[in-house]
Short mmCIF file of C-alpha atoms in Angstrom, two decimals:
data_model
loop_
_atom_site.label_atom_id
_atom_site.label_comp_id
_atom_site.label_asym_id
_atom_site.label_seq_id
_atom_site.Cartn_x
_atom_site.Cartn_y
_atom_site.Cartn_z
CA MET A 1 -53.15 -104.09 46.40
CA SER A 2 -54.93 -104.48 43.08
CA ARG A 3 -58.51 -104.24 41.91
CA VAL A 4 -60.48 -107.52 41.86
CA ILE A 5 -63.56 -108.25 39.74
CA ILE A 6 -66.05 -110.44 41.60
CA GLU A 7 -68.37 -112.79 39.68
CA ASP A 8 -68.86 -115.63 42.19
CA PRO A 9 -72.54 -115.38 43.31
CA ALA A 10 -71.69 -116.32 46.92
CA VAL A 11 -69.11 -113.52 47.13
CA VAL A 12 -71.42 -111.04 45.39
CA GLU A 13 -74.12 -111.71 48.00
CA VAL A 14 -71.65 -111.05 50.83
CA LEU A 15 -70.43 -107.77 49.35
CA LEU A 16 -73.98 -106.54 48.71
CA ASP A 17 -74.93 -107.22 52.34
CA HIS A 18 -74.18 -103.94 54.14
CA ALA A 19 -73.70 -105.59 57.55
CA LYS A 20 -71.21 -108.14 56.21
CA PHE A 21 -69.33 -105.63 54.06
CA ARG A 22 -68.89 -103.42 57.13
CA LEU A 23 -66.98 -106.29 58.77
CA LEU A 24 -64.69 -106.54 55.74
CA MET A 25 -63.91 -102.82 55.54
CA PRO A 26 -61.18 -102.64 58.23
CA PHE A 27 -59.14 -105.29 56.40
CA MET A 28 -59.44 -103.32 53.15
CA ALA A 29 -57.97 -100.28 54.89
CA ALA A 30 -54.91 -101.98 56.43
CA PRO A 31 -53.62 -105.37 57.66
CA GLN A 32 -54.75 -105.95 61.24
CA THR A 33 -55.71 -108.46 63.87
CA ILE A 34 -59.25 -109.59 64.48
CA ALA A 35 -59.20 -107.84 67.86
CA ALA A 36 -58.22 -104.51 66.27
CA ALA A 37 -60.88 -104.83 63.56
CA ALA A 38 -63.47 -105.84 66.15
CA GLU A 39 -62.80 -102.61 68.04
CA VAL A 40 -63.25 -100.58 64.85
CA THR A 41 -66.54 -102.26 63.91
CA GLY A 42 -67.91 -102.64 67.43
CA THR A 43 -68.32 -106.38 66.86
CA PRO A 44 -67.45 -109.09 69.41
CA PRO A 45 -64.11 -110.66 68.41
CA THR A 46 -65.63 -114.16 68.39
CA SER A 47 -68.32 -113.08 65.89
CA LEU A 48 -65.81 -111.26 63.71
CA GLY A 49 -63.49 -114.27 63.87
CA TYR A 50 -66.25 -116.41 62.36
CA TRP A 51 -66.69 -113.96 59.49
CA VAL A 52 -62.97 -113.60 58.87
CA LYS A 53 -62.74 -117.37 58.43
CA ARG A 54 -65.61 -117.19 55.96
CA PHE A 55 -63.99 -114.26 54.13
CA VAL A 56 -60.80 -116.33 53.84
CA ARG A 57 -62.74 -119.28 52.37
CA LEU A 58 -64.44 -116.95 49.88
CA GLY A 59 -61.11 -115.49 48.81
CA LEU A 60 -61.80 -111.98 50.12
CA VAL A 61 -59.26 -112.00 52.97
CA ARG A 62 -55.87 -113.65 53.52
CA GLU A 63 -53.56 -114.08 56.47
CA VAL A 64 -50.29 -112.18 56.18
CA GLY A 65 -47.11 -113.18 57.97
CA SER A 66 -46.85 -115.79 60.69
CA GLN A 67 -47.08 -113.62 63.79
CA ARG A 68 -49.52 -114.31 66.60
CA PRO A 69 -52.13 -113.09 67.02
CA ALA A 70 -52.75 -113.55 63.31
CA VAL A 71 -52.91 -110.52 61.01
CA PHE A 72 -55.32 -110.43 58.06
CA GLU A 73 -55.80 -108.17 55.06
CA ALA A 74 -58.25 -107.99 52.17
CA VAL A 75 -56.94 -109.44 48.91
CA ALA A 76 -57.62 -106.10 47.22
CA SER A 77 -58.29 -102.49 48.09
CA GLU A 78 -61.05 -102.34 45.44
CA PHE A 79 -63.71 -104.88 44.51
CA ILE A 80 -65.78 -104.66 41.32
CA VAL A 81 -69.04 -106.62 41.60
CA ASP A 82 -71.34 -107.95 38.89
CA PRO A 83 -74.73 -108.01 40.69
CA SER A 84 -76.51 -109.45 37.64
CA ARG A 85 -75.05 -112.80 38.69
CA VAL A 86 -77.45 -112.98 41.63
CA MET A 87 -80.28 -110.46 41.24
CA PRO A 88 -82.11 -108.04 38.90
CA LEU A 89 -80.89 -104.43 38.70
CA GLU A 90 -83.85 -103.04 40.67
CA GLU A 91 -83.22 -105.49 43.50
CA MET A 92 -79.50 -104.69 43.46
CA LEU A 93 -80.19 -100.96 43.78
CA ALA A 94 -82.59 -101.67 46.65
CA GLU A 95 -79.91 -103.71 48.45
CA VAL A 96 -77.38 -100.90 48.06
CA GLN A 97 -79.75 -98.09 49.02
CA ARG A 98 -81.88 -99.77 51.73
CA PRO A 99 -79.50 -99.20 54.70
CA ALA A 100 -79.38 -95.47 53.96
CA TRP A 101 -83.17 -95.30 53.43
CA ASN A 102 -83.77 -97.09 56.73
CA ARG A 103 -81.46 -94.65 58.47
CA MET A 104 -83.26 -91.71 56.85
CA LEU A 105 -86.67 -93.05 57.96
CA GLN A 106 -85.38 -93.49 61.52
CA GLY A 107 -84.19 -89.89 61.43
CA TYR A 108 -87.56 -88.64 60.19
CA ALA A 109 -89.40 -90.59 62.89
CA ARG A 110 -87.15 -89.20 65.62
CA GLU A 111 -87.56 -85.61 64.40
CA TYR A 112 -91.34 -85.94 64.13
CA GLN A 113 -91.50 -87.33 67.67
CA ARG A 114 -89.48 -84.37 68.91
CA LEU A 115 -91.99 -81.98 67.36
CA SER A 116 -95.16 -83.68 68.60
CA PRO A 117 -96.22 -86.98 70.17
CA ASP A 118 -99.48 -86.99 68.19
CA TRP A 119 -99.39 -87.05 64.36
CA LEU A 120 -102.22 -87.63 61.87
CA LEU A 121 -102.37 -88.09 58.09
CA HIS A 122 -104.61 -85.59 56.30
CA PHE A 123 -105.90 -86.63 52.85
CA HIS A 124 -107.41 -83.97 50.61
CA VAL A 125 -108.37 -83.58 46.96
CA THR A 126 -107.84 -80.13 45.49
CA PRO A 127 -110.47 -78.48 43.23
CA ASP A 128 -108.40 -79.46 40.17
CA GLY A 129 -108.41 -83.13 41.19
CA VAL A 130 -104.96 -83.52 42.73
CA MET A 131 -104.80 -85.75 45.78
CA THR A 132 -102.65 -84.39 48.59
CA ARG A 133 -101.47 -86.16 51.70
CA ARG A 134 -99.65 -84.43 54.51
CA GLU A 135 -98.73 -85.05 58.11
CA VAL A 136 -100.47 -82.81 60.64
CA THR A 137 -100.41 -82.65 64.40
CA ARG A 138 -103.72 -82.94 66.21
CA GLU A 139 -103.24 -79.37 67.42
CA GLU A 140 -102.90 -78.10 63.83
CA LEU A 141 -106.07 -79.96 62.81
CA GLU A 142 -108.11 -78.72 65.75
CA ARG A 143 -106.76 -75.16 65.57
CA PRO A 144 -106.81 -74.00 61.93
CA GLY A 145 -104.36 -71.18 61.43
CA ALA A 146 -102.12 -72.29 64.29
CA PRO A 147 -98.37 -72.19 63.54
CA VAL A 148 -97.26 -75.25 61.56
CA ALA A 149 -94.57 -77.32 63.23
CA PRO A 150 -91.28 -77.16 61.24
CA ARG A 151 -91.00 -80.60 59.64
CA PRO A 152 -87.78 -82.26 58.53
CA LEU A 153 -87.35 -81.67 54.79
CA GLY A 154 -88.85 -84.54 52.80
CA GLU A 155 -90.36 -83.13 49.63
CA TRP A 156 -91.66 -85.29 46.77
CA ALA A 157 -92.72 -83.68 43.51
CA LEU A 158 -93.58 -84.48 39.90
CA LEU A 159 -92.04 -81.96 37.50
CA ARG A 160 -92.51 -81.90 33.75
CA LEU A 161 -89.19 -80.54 32.47
CA SER A 162 -87.32 -80.25 29.21
CA ARG A 163 -84.05 -82.17 29.01
CA GLU A 164 -82.17 -78.89 29.37
CA ASP A 165 -84.11 -77.86 32.48
CA ALA A 166 -83.79 -81.35 33.99
CA ALA A 167 -80.01 -81.24 33.49
CA ALA A 168 -79.86 -77.75 35.02
CA PHE A 169 -82.01 -78.90 37.96
CA ARG A 170 -79.73 -81.86 38.69
CA GLU A 171 -76.64 -79.67 38.41
CA ARG A 172 -78.06 -77.02 40.72
CA LEU A 173 -79.09 -79.58 43.35
CA SER A 174 -75.65 -81.17 43.21
CA GLY A 175 -74.08 -77.73 43.54
CA VAL A 176 -76.06 -76.97 46.70
CA VAL A 177 -74.92 -80.26 48.27
CA GLN A 178 -71.30 -79.55 47.35
CA GLU A 179 -71.56 -76.00 48.70
CA PHE A 180 -72.72 -77.13 52.13
CA LEU A 181 -70.26 -80.01 52.20
CA GLY A 182 -67.60 -77.34 51.91
CA ARG A 183 -69.16 -75.48 54.85
CA SER A 184 -69.37 -78.58 57.04
CA SER A 185 -68.72 -77.68 60.67
CA GLU A 186 -66.01 -79.18 62.86
CA ASP A 187 -67.81 -78.09 66.03
CA GLU A 188 -68.96 -81.25 67.80
CA ALA A 189 -71.76 -79.25 69.43
CA ASP A 190 -73.41 -78.85 66.00
CA SER A 191 -75.91 -81.42 64.76
CA VAL A 192 -75.11 -83.95 62.05
CA TYR A 193 -77.70 -84.12 59.25
CA LEU A 194 -78.39 -86.98 56.86
CA VAL A 195 -79.03 -85.61 53.36
CA HIS A 196 -80.50 -87.34 50.33
CA VAL A 197 -81.01 -85.67 46.96
CA GLY A 198 -82.41 -87.64 44.05
CA VAL A 199 -83.90 -86.99 40.63
CA THR A 200 -85.10 -89.65 38.20
CA ARG A 201 -87.74 -90.02 35.51
CA ASP A 202 -91.06 -91.13 36.96
CA PRO A 203 -91.72 -94.78 35.96
CA VAL A 204 -95.51 -94.29 36.22
CA HIS A 205 -95.34 -91.80 33.35
CA GLY A 206 -92.85 -93.83 31.31
#
């Protein structure tokens, strides 16, 4: 199948919707029945059938052959989308990233709950005027010097770097991710971790 460039706003909105695109994915991988795709996506066949009909009307999916039950496939294995047809760039990036951010936040919440049922936010201004905010358990607040519960990693920082250092920083972070991807375990007893690494210029400082 070929690559298709999408400019129709109605189709762009469907492809940018993570839940709807997930229903399209099985048909991009291989021709299959609605029942088979429903099993892959964990969606009731009746619900998926509705969306397949809509995908057909939008030109994303077509029926192949004349066998019964019907077999469908995506019209292309790759779709190129022009989001500017329906939304600003910042909104487009939010639409693309939001499902992963929501999943990350759910993971943080679950890990924090495993560590302690009682969390507080501690606000503090350092002698040099920097405001800090950190999560603390009630036990840590009431018992200064007590061992700090090992939080999930979620560091935010402002770094003033030269272009050379910024490039080196991005490259090193990417290298660490690639290193541990290569060491990914196949033991199902091991935990699966969601990782996000990001570096961008701070818009507050221009």
